[in-house]
Short mmCIF file of C-alpha atoms in Angstrom, two decimals:
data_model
loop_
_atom_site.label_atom_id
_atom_site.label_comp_id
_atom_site.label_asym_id
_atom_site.label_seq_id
_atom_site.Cartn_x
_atom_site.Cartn_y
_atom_site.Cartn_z
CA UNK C 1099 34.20 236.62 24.17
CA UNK C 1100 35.50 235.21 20.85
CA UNK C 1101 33.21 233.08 18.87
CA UNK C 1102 34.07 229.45 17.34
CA UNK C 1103 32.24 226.79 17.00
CA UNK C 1104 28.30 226.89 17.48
CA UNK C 1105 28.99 230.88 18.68
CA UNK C 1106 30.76 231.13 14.92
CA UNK C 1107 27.84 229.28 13.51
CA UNK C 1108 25.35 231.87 15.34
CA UNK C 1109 27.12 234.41 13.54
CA UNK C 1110 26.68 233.54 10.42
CA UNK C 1111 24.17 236.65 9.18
CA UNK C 1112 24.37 236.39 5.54
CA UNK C 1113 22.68 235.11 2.61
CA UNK C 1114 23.11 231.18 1.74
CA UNK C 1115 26.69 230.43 1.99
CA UNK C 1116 28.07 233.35 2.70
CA UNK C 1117 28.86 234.84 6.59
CA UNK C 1118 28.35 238.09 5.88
CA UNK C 1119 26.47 240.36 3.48
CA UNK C 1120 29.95 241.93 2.66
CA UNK C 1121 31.34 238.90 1.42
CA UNK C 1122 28.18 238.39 -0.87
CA UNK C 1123 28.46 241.68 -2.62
CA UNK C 1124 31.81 241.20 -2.99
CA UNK C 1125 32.03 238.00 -4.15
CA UNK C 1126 29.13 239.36 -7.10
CA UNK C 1127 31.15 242.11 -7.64
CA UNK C 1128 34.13 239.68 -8.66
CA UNK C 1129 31.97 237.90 -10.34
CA UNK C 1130 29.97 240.79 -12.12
CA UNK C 1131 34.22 241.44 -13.31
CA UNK C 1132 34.66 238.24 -14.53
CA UNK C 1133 31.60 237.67 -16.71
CA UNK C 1134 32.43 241.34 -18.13
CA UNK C 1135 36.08 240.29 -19.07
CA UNK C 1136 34.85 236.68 -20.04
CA UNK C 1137 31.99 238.76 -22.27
CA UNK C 1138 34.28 241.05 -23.97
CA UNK C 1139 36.90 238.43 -24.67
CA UNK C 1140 34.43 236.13 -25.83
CA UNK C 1141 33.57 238.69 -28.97
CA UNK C 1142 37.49 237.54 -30.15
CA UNK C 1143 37.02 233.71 -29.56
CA UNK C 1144 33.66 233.83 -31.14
CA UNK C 1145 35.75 235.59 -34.01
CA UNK C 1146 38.35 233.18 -34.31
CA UNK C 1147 35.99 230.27 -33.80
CA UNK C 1148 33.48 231.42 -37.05
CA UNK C 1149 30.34 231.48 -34.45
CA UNK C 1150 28.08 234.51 -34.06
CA UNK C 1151 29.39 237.05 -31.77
CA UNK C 1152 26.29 236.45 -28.87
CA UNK C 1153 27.07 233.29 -29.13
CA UNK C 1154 30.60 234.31 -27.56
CA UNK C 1155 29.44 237.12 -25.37
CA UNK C 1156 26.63 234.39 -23.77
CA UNK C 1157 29.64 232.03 -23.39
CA UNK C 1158 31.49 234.28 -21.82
CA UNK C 1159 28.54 236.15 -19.42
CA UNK C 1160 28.07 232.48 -17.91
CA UNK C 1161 31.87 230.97 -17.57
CA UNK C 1162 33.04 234.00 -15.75
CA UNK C 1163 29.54 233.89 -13.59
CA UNK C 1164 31.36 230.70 -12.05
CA UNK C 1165 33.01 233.08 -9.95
CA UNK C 1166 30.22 233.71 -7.55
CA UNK C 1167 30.43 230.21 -6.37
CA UNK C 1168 34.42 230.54 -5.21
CA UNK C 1169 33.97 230.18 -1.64
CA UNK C 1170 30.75 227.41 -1.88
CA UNK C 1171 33.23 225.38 -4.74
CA UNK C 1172 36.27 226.45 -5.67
CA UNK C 1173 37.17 223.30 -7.13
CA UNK C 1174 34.46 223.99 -9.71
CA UNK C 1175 35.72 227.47 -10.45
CA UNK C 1176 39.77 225.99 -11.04
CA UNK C 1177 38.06 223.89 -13.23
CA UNK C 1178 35.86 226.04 -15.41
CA UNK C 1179 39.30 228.71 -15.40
CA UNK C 1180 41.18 225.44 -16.84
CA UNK C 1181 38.08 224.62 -19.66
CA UNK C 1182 37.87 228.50 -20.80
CA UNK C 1183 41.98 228.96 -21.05
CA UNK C 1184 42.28 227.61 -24.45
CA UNK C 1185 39.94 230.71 -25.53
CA UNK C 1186 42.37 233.33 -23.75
CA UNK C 1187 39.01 234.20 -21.32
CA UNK C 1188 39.03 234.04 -17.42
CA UNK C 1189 42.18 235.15 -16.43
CA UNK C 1190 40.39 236.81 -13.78
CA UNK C 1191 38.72 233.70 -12.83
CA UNK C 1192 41.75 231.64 -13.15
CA UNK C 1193 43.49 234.16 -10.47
CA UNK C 1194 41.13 234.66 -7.86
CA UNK C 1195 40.16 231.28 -8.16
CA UNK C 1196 43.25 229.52 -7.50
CA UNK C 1197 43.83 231.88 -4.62
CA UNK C 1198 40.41 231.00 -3.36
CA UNK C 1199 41.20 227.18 -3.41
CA UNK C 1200 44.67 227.42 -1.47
CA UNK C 1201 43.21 229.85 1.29
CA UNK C 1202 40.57 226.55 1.49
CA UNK C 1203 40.40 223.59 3.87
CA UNK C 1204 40.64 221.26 1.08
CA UNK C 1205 43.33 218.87 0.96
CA UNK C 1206 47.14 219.69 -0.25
CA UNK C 1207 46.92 217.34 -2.39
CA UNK C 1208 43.73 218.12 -4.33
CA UNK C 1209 45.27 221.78 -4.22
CA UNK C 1210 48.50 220.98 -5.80
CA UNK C 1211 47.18 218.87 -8.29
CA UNK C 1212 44.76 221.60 -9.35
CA UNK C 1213 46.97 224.76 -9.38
CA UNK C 1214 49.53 221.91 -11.38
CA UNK C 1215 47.24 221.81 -14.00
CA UNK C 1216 45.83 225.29 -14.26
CA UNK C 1217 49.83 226.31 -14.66
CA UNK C 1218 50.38 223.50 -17.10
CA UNK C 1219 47.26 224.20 -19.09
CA UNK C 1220 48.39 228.38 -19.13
CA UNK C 1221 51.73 226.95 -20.56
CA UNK C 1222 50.45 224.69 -23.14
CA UNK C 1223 47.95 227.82 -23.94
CA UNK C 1224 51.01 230.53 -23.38
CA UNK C 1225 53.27 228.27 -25.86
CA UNK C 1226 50.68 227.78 -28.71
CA UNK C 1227 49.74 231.36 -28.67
CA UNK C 1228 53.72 232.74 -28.58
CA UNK C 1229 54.49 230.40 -31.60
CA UNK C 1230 51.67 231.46 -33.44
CA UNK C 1231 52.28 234.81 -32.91
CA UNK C 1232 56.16 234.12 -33.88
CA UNK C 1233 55.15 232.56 -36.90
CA UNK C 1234 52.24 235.06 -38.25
CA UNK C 1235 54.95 238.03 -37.38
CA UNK C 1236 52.45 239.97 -34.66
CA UNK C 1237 55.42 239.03 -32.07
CA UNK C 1238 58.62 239.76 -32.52
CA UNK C 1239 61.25 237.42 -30.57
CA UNK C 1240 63.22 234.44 -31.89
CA UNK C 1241 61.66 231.14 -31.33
CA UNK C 1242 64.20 230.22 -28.45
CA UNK C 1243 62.31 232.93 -26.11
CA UNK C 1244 58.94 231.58 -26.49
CA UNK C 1245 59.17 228.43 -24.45
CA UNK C 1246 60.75 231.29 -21.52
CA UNK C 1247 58.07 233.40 -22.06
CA UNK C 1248 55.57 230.35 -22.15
CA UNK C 1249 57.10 229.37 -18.82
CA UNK C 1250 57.03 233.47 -17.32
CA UNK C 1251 53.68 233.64 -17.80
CA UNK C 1252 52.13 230.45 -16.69
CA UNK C 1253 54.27 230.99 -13.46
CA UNK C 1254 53.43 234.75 -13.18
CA UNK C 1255 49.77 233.58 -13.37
CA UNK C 1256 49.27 230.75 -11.27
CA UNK C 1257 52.09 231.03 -8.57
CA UNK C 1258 51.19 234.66 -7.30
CA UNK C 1259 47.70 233.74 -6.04
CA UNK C 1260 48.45 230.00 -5.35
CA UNK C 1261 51.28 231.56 -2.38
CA UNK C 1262 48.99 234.36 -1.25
CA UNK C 1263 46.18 231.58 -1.09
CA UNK C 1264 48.46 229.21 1.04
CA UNK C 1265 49.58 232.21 3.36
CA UNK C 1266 46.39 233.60 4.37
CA UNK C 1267 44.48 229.66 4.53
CA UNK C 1268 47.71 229.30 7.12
CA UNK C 1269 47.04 232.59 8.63
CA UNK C 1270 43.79 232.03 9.09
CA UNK C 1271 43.75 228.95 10.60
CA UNK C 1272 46.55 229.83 13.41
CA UNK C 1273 43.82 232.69 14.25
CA UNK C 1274 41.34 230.43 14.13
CA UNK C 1275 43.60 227.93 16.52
CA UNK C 1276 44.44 231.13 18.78
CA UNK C 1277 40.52 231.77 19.36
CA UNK C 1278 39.99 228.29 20.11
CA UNK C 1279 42.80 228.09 22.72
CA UNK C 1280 41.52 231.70 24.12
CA UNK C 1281 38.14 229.89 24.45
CA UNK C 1282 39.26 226.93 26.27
CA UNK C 1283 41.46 228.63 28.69
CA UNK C 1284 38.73 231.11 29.10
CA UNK C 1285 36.66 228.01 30.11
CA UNK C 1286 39.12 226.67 32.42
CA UNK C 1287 39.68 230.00 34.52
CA UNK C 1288 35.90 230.01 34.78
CA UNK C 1289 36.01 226.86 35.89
CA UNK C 1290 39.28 227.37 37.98
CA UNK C 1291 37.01 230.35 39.33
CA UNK C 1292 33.96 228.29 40.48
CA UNK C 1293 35.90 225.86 41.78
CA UNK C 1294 37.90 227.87 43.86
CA UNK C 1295 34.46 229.71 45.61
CA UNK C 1296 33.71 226.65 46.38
CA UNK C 1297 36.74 225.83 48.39
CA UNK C 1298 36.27 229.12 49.65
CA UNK C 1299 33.10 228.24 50.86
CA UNK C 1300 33.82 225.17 52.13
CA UNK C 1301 36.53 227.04 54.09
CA UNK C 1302 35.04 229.21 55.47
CA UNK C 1303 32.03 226.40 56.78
CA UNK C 1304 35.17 224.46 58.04
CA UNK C 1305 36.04 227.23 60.02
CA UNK C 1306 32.74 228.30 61.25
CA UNK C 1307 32.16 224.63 62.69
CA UNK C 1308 35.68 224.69 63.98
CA UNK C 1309 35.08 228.14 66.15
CA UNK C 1310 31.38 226.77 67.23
CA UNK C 1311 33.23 223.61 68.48
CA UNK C 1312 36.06 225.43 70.53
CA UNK C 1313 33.11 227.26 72.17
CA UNK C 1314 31.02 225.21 73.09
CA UNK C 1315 33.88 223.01 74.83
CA UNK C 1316 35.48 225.92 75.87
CA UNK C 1317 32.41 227.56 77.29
CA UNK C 1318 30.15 224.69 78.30
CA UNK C 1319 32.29 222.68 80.67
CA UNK C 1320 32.89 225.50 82.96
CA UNK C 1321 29.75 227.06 82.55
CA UNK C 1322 28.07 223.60 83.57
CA UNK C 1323 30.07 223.52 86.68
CA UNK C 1324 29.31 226.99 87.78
CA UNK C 1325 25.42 225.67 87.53
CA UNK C 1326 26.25 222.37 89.56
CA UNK C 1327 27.67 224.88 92.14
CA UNK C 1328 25.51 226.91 92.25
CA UNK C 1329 22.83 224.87 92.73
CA UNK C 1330 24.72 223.31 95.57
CA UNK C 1331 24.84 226.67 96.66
CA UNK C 1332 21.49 226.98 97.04
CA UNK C 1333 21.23 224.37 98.95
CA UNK C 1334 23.42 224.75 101.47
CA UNK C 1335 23.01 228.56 102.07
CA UNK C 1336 21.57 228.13 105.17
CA UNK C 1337 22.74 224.43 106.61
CA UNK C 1338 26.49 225.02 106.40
CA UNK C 1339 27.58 229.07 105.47
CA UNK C 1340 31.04 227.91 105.01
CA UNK C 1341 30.88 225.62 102.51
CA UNK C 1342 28.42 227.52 100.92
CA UNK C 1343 31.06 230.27 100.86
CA UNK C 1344 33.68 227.99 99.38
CA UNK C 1345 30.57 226.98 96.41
CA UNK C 1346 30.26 230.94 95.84
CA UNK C 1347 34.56 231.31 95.63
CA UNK C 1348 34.23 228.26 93.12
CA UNK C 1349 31.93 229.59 91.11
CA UNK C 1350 33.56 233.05 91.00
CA UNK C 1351 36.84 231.80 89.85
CA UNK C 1352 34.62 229.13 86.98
CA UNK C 1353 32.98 232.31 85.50
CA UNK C 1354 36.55 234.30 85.42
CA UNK C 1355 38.54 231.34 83.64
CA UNK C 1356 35.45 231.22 81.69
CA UNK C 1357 35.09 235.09 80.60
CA UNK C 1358 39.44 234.85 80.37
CA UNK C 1359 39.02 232.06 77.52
CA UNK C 1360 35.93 233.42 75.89
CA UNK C 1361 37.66 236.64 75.92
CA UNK C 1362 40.99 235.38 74.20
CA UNK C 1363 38.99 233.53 71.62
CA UNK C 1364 37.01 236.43 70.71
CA UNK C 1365 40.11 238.53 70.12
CA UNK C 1366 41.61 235.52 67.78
CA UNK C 1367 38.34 235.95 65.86
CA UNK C 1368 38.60 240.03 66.15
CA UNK C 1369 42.12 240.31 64.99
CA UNK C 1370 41.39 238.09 61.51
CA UNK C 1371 38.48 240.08 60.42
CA UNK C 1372 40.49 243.15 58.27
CA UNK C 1373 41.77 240.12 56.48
CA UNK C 1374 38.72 238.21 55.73
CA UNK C 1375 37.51 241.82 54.23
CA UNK C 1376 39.75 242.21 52.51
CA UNK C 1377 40.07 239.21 50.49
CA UNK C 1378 36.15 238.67 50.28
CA UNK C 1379 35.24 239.10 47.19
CA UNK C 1380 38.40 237.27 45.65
CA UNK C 1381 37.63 233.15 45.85
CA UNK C 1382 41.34 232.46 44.84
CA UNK C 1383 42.47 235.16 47.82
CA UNK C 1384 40.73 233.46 50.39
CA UNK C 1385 41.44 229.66 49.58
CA UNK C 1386 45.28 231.13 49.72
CA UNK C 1387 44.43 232.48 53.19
CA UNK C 1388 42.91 229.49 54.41
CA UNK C 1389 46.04 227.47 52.66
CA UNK C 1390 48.25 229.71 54.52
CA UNK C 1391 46.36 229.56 57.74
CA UNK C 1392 46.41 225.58 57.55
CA UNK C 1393 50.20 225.51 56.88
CA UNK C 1394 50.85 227.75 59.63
CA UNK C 1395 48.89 225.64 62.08
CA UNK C 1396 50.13 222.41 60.33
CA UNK C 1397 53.70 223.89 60.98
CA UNK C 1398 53.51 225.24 64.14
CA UNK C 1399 52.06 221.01 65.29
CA UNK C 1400 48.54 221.63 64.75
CA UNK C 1401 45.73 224.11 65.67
CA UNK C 1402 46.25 226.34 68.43
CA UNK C 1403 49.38 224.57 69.14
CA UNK C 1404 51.27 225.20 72.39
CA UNK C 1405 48.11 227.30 73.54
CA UNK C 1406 45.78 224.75 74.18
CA UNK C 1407 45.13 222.27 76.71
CA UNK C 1408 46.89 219.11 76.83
CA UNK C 1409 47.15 215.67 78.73
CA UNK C 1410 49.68 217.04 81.82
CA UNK C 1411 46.14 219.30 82.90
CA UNK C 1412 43.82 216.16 82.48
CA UNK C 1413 44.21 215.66 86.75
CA UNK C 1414 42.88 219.48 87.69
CA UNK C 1415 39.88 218.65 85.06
CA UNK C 1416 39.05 215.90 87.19
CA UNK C 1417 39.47 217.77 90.40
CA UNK C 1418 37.12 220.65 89.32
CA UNK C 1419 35.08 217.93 89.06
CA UNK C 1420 35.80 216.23 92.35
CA UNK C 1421 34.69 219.44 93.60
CA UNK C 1422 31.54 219.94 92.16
CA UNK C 1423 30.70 217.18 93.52
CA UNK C 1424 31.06 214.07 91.41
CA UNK C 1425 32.93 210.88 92.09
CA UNK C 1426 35.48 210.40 89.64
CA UNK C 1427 38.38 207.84 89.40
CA UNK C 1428 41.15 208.29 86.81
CA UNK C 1429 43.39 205.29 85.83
CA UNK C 1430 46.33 205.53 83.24
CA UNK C 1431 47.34 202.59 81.53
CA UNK C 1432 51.13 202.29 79.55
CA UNK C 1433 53.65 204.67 79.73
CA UNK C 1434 53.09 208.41 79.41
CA UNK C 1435 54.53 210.58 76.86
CA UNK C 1436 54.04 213.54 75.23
CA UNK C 1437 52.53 213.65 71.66
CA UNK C 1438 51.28 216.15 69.20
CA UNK C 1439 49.79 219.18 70.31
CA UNK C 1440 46.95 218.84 68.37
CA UNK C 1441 46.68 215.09 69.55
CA UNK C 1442 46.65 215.99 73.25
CA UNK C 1443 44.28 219.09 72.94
CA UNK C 1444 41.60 216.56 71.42
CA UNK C 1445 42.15 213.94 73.75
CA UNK C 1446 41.82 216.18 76.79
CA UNK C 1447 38.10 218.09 74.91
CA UNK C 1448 36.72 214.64 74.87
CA UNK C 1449 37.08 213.71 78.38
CA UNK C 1450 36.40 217.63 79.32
CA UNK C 1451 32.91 217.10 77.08
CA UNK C 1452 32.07 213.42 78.16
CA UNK C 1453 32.53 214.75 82.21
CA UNK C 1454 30.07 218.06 81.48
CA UNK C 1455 27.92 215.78 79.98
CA UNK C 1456 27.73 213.46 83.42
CA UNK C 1457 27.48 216.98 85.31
CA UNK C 1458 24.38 217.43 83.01
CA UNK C 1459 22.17 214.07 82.66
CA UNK C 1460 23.87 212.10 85.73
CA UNK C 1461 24.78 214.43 88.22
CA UNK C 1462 25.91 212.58 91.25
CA UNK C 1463 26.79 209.25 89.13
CA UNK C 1464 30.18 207.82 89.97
CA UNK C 1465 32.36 208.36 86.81
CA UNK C 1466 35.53 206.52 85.44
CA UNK C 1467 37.62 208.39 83.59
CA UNK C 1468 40.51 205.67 81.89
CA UNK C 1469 43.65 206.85 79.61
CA UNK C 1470 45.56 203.79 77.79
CA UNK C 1471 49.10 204.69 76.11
CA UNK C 1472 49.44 201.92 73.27
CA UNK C 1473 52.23 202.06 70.61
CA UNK C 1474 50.97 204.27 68.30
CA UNK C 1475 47.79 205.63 69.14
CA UNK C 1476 46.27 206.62 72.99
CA UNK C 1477 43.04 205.36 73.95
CA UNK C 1478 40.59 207.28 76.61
CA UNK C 1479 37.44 206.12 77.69
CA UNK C 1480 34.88 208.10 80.39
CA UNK C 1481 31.83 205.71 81.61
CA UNK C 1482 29.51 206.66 84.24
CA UNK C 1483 27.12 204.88 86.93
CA UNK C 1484 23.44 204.98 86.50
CA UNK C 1485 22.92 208.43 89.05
CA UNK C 1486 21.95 207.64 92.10
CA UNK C 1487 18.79 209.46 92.34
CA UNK C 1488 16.65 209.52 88.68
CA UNK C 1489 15.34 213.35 89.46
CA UNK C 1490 19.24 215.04 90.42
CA UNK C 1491 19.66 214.85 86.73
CA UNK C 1492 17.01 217.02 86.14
CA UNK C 1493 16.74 218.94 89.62
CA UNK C 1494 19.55 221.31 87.27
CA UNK C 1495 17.68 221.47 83.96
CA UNK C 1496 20.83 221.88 81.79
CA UNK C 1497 19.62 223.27 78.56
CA UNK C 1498 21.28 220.91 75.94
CA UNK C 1499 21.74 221.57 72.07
CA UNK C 1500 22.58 217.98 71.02
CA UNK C 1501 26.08 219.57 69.74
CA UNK C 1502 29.05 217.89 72.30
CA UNK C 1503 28.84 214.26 71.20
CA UNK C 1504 28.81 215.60 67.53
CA UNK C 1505 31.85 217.72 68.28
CA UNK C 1506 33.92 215.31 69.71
CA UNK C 1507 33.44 212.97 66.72
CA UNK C 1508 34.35 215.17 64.24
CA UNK C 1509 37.89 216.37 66.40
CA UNK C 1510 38.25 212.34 66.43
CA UNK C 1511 37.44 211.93 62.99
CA UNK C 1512 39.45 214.71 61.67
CA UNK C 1513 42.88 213.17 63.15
CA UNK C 1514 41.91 209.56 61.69
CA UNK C 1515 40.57 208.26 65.00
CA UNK C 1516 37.40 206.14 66.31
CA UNK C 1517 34.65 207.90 68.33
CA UNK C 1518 32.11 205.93 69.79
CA UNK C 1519 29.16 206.97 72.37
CA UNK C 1520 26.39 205.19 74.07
CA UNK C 1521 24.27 203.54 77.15
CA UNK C 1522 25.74 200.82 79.01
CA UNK C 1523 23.95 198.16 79.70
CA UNK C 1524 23.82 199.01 83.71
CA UNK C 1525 22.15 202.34 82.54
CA UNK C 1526 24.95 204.40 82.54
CA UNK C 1527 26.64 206.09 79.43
CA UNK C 1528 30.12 205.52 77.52
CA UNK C 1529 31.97 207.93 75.60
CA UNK C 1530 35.40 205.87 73.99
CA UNK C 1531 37.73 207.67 71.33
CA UNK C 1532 41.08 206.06 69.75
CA UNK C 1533 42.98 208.56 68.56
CA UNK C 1534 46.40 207.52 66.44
CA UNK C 1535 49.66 209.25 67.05
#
């Protein structure tokens, strides 16, 4: 983890301004420098100037002091270099302070005005000195090379540690610009990460609810008429052998086509589960599974398509019905067609789920099962009779877990269609779904 910001801030360990302890003792050790230089130069000014020699050295010990202050105010330390350079003191000062002050945050232009006039000052200071030297003899050059060397050194002096300065402030800020970029993005794939379990999760929930749907409607419908003939099994036994017979083929061949679905479902679910091993663990893995999954079941027309059941199989539901005994009418209305696969497998679960519901709460009750082909949608709608007798329903005792109704609205709901369930007002029940196409 890098650290700007309030994790920079946190890291701040050392003493008043500073960030670190290393940067105090160096910073006093420049300073401890400059006050030595300033000390020992101040001897000469205090010479030239006709004041006592402590004088000088205590002028000196304090102006090149300044220097401890370069990274709290470096404005103040340009400033004091500027005041002492008429003495010839502080060149240390002068240097590390005018590198301190363009490696700052402070504005160009308070910079360049700054480092103008500490390189103007050192010329003015450069030039007086040369001449007098000239003049008294100590330097030997013609008069026409002082205003060069004037300009050398006041250049040599200021522009050194003004570009170094400007570099690493530049430098430092791109770093500092990196580590805030790392941070965000490292933000953003954290986020990208939590947001991407959660899809997984959701997935995988989607799933689970999809697989508990297909078997319960696989399961439950055929299962429910095995119990209805059974029962009617029972009853007959002894009163008429053959069609008790004909119950006992019926229910054999329900709980085959039963055990033949289950079994194909169960080696769907068998055959996926290297792959969900192997990519759990890894949220961005499995929401490109389940993407993949989708877009192969959106491509091949929806999910299971071309395996499931459709609309052209809606007449043998009804006469497995018809033979367990119920009374059921079907009537189509407009002209039939074929639609989507995933259209006509939802269309045939409802009426397969409204008719094992009859079979379970109104066995014997006179059903009407009623298909309508409009423009762009198909509408189906299975209502039945108040049973005849109010104990048949119960005679059975279906167990029932509340889950059929809820299934069917949600395979509905997921194409964009209208589910609606409930009693009639002759006591019977109403199951209606409009489905677009």
């Amino acid at each position: 983890m890098t650290t700007t910001g309030e994790d920079h801030a946190a890291a701040l360990t050392g003493p008043l301004w500073w960030a670190r302890w290393r940067s105090a003792a160096f910073d006093v050790g420049l300073a401890v420098l400059s006050a030595g230089e300033c000390a020992a130069e101040g001897v000469r000014f205090a010479g030239e100037a006709g004041i006592p020699a402590a004088a000088g050295i205590v002028f000196g010990l304090v102006a090149g002091s300044v220097l401890v202050l370069r990274r709290r105010w470096p404005i103040a330390v340009v400033l004091v270099s500027i005041a002492v350079a008429p003495a010839q003191m502080g060149y240390l000062m002068g240097i590390v302070g005018l590198y301190t002050l363009a490696a700052s945050e402070l504005p160009r232009r308070i910079i360049g005005a700054l480092a103008g006039m500490a390189m103007v000052g050192t010329l003015i200071v450069t030039f007086v000195r040369s001449h007098q030297g000239v003049a008294d003899g100590g330097l030997k050059i013609g008069d026409w090379l002082v205003p060069i060397v004037a300009i050398t050194t006041s250049l040599g002096v200021t522009a050194p540690p003004l570009l170094l300065g400007l570099y690493v402030g530049a430098r430092r800020r791109l770093m500092e610009s990196l580590r805030e970029r790392a941070d965000s993005l490292e933000r953003e794939l954290q986020l990208l990460a939590e947001r991407a379990e959660e899809r997984a999760e959701w997935a995988r929930n989607e799933e689970r609810t999809r697989i508990a749907r297909e078997m319960h409607d696989v399961v439950a419908h055929r299962v429910s008429l095995m119990v209805v003939h059974a029962a009617a099994l029972q009853a007959i036994a002894r009163k008429d052998p053959e069609k008790a017979v004909r119950n006992a083929a019926l229910v054999g061949d329900m709980g085959r086509q039963a055990l033949t679905e289950l079994r194909e479902m169960l080696g769907v679910l068998r055959s996926g589960d290297g792959l969900e091993r192997r990519v759990q663990g890894v949220p961005l893995a499995a929401v490109g599974v389940a993407a993949a999954v989708a877009a192969s079941r959106a491509a091949e027309g929806g999910e299971g398509a071309g395996d499931g059941p459709c609309l052209s199989e809606l007449e043998e539901l009804i006469g497995q019905s018809a033979a367990a005994g119920m009374v059921v009418a079907l009537s189509v209305e407009g002209e039939v067609r074929l639609y989507g696969a995933l259209v006509e497998q939802t269309a045939y679960r409802v009426v397969q789920e409204a008719l094992t519901n009859v079979h379970k709460h109104a066995a014997g009750a006179k059903t009407h099962v009623r298909l309508a082909h409009r423009g762009d949608e198909i509408a189906m709608q299975v209502e039945n009779e108040p049973p005849p007798e109010p104990s048949s329903a119960s005679s059975v005792r279906f167990p029932s877990g509340g889950n059929g109704l809820l299934g069917m609205k949600e395979r509905v709901a997921a194409l964009g269609g209208v589910f609606v369930s409930g009693p009639t007002e002759a006591g019977g029940f109403r199951v209606s779904a409009v489905i677009p196409t």
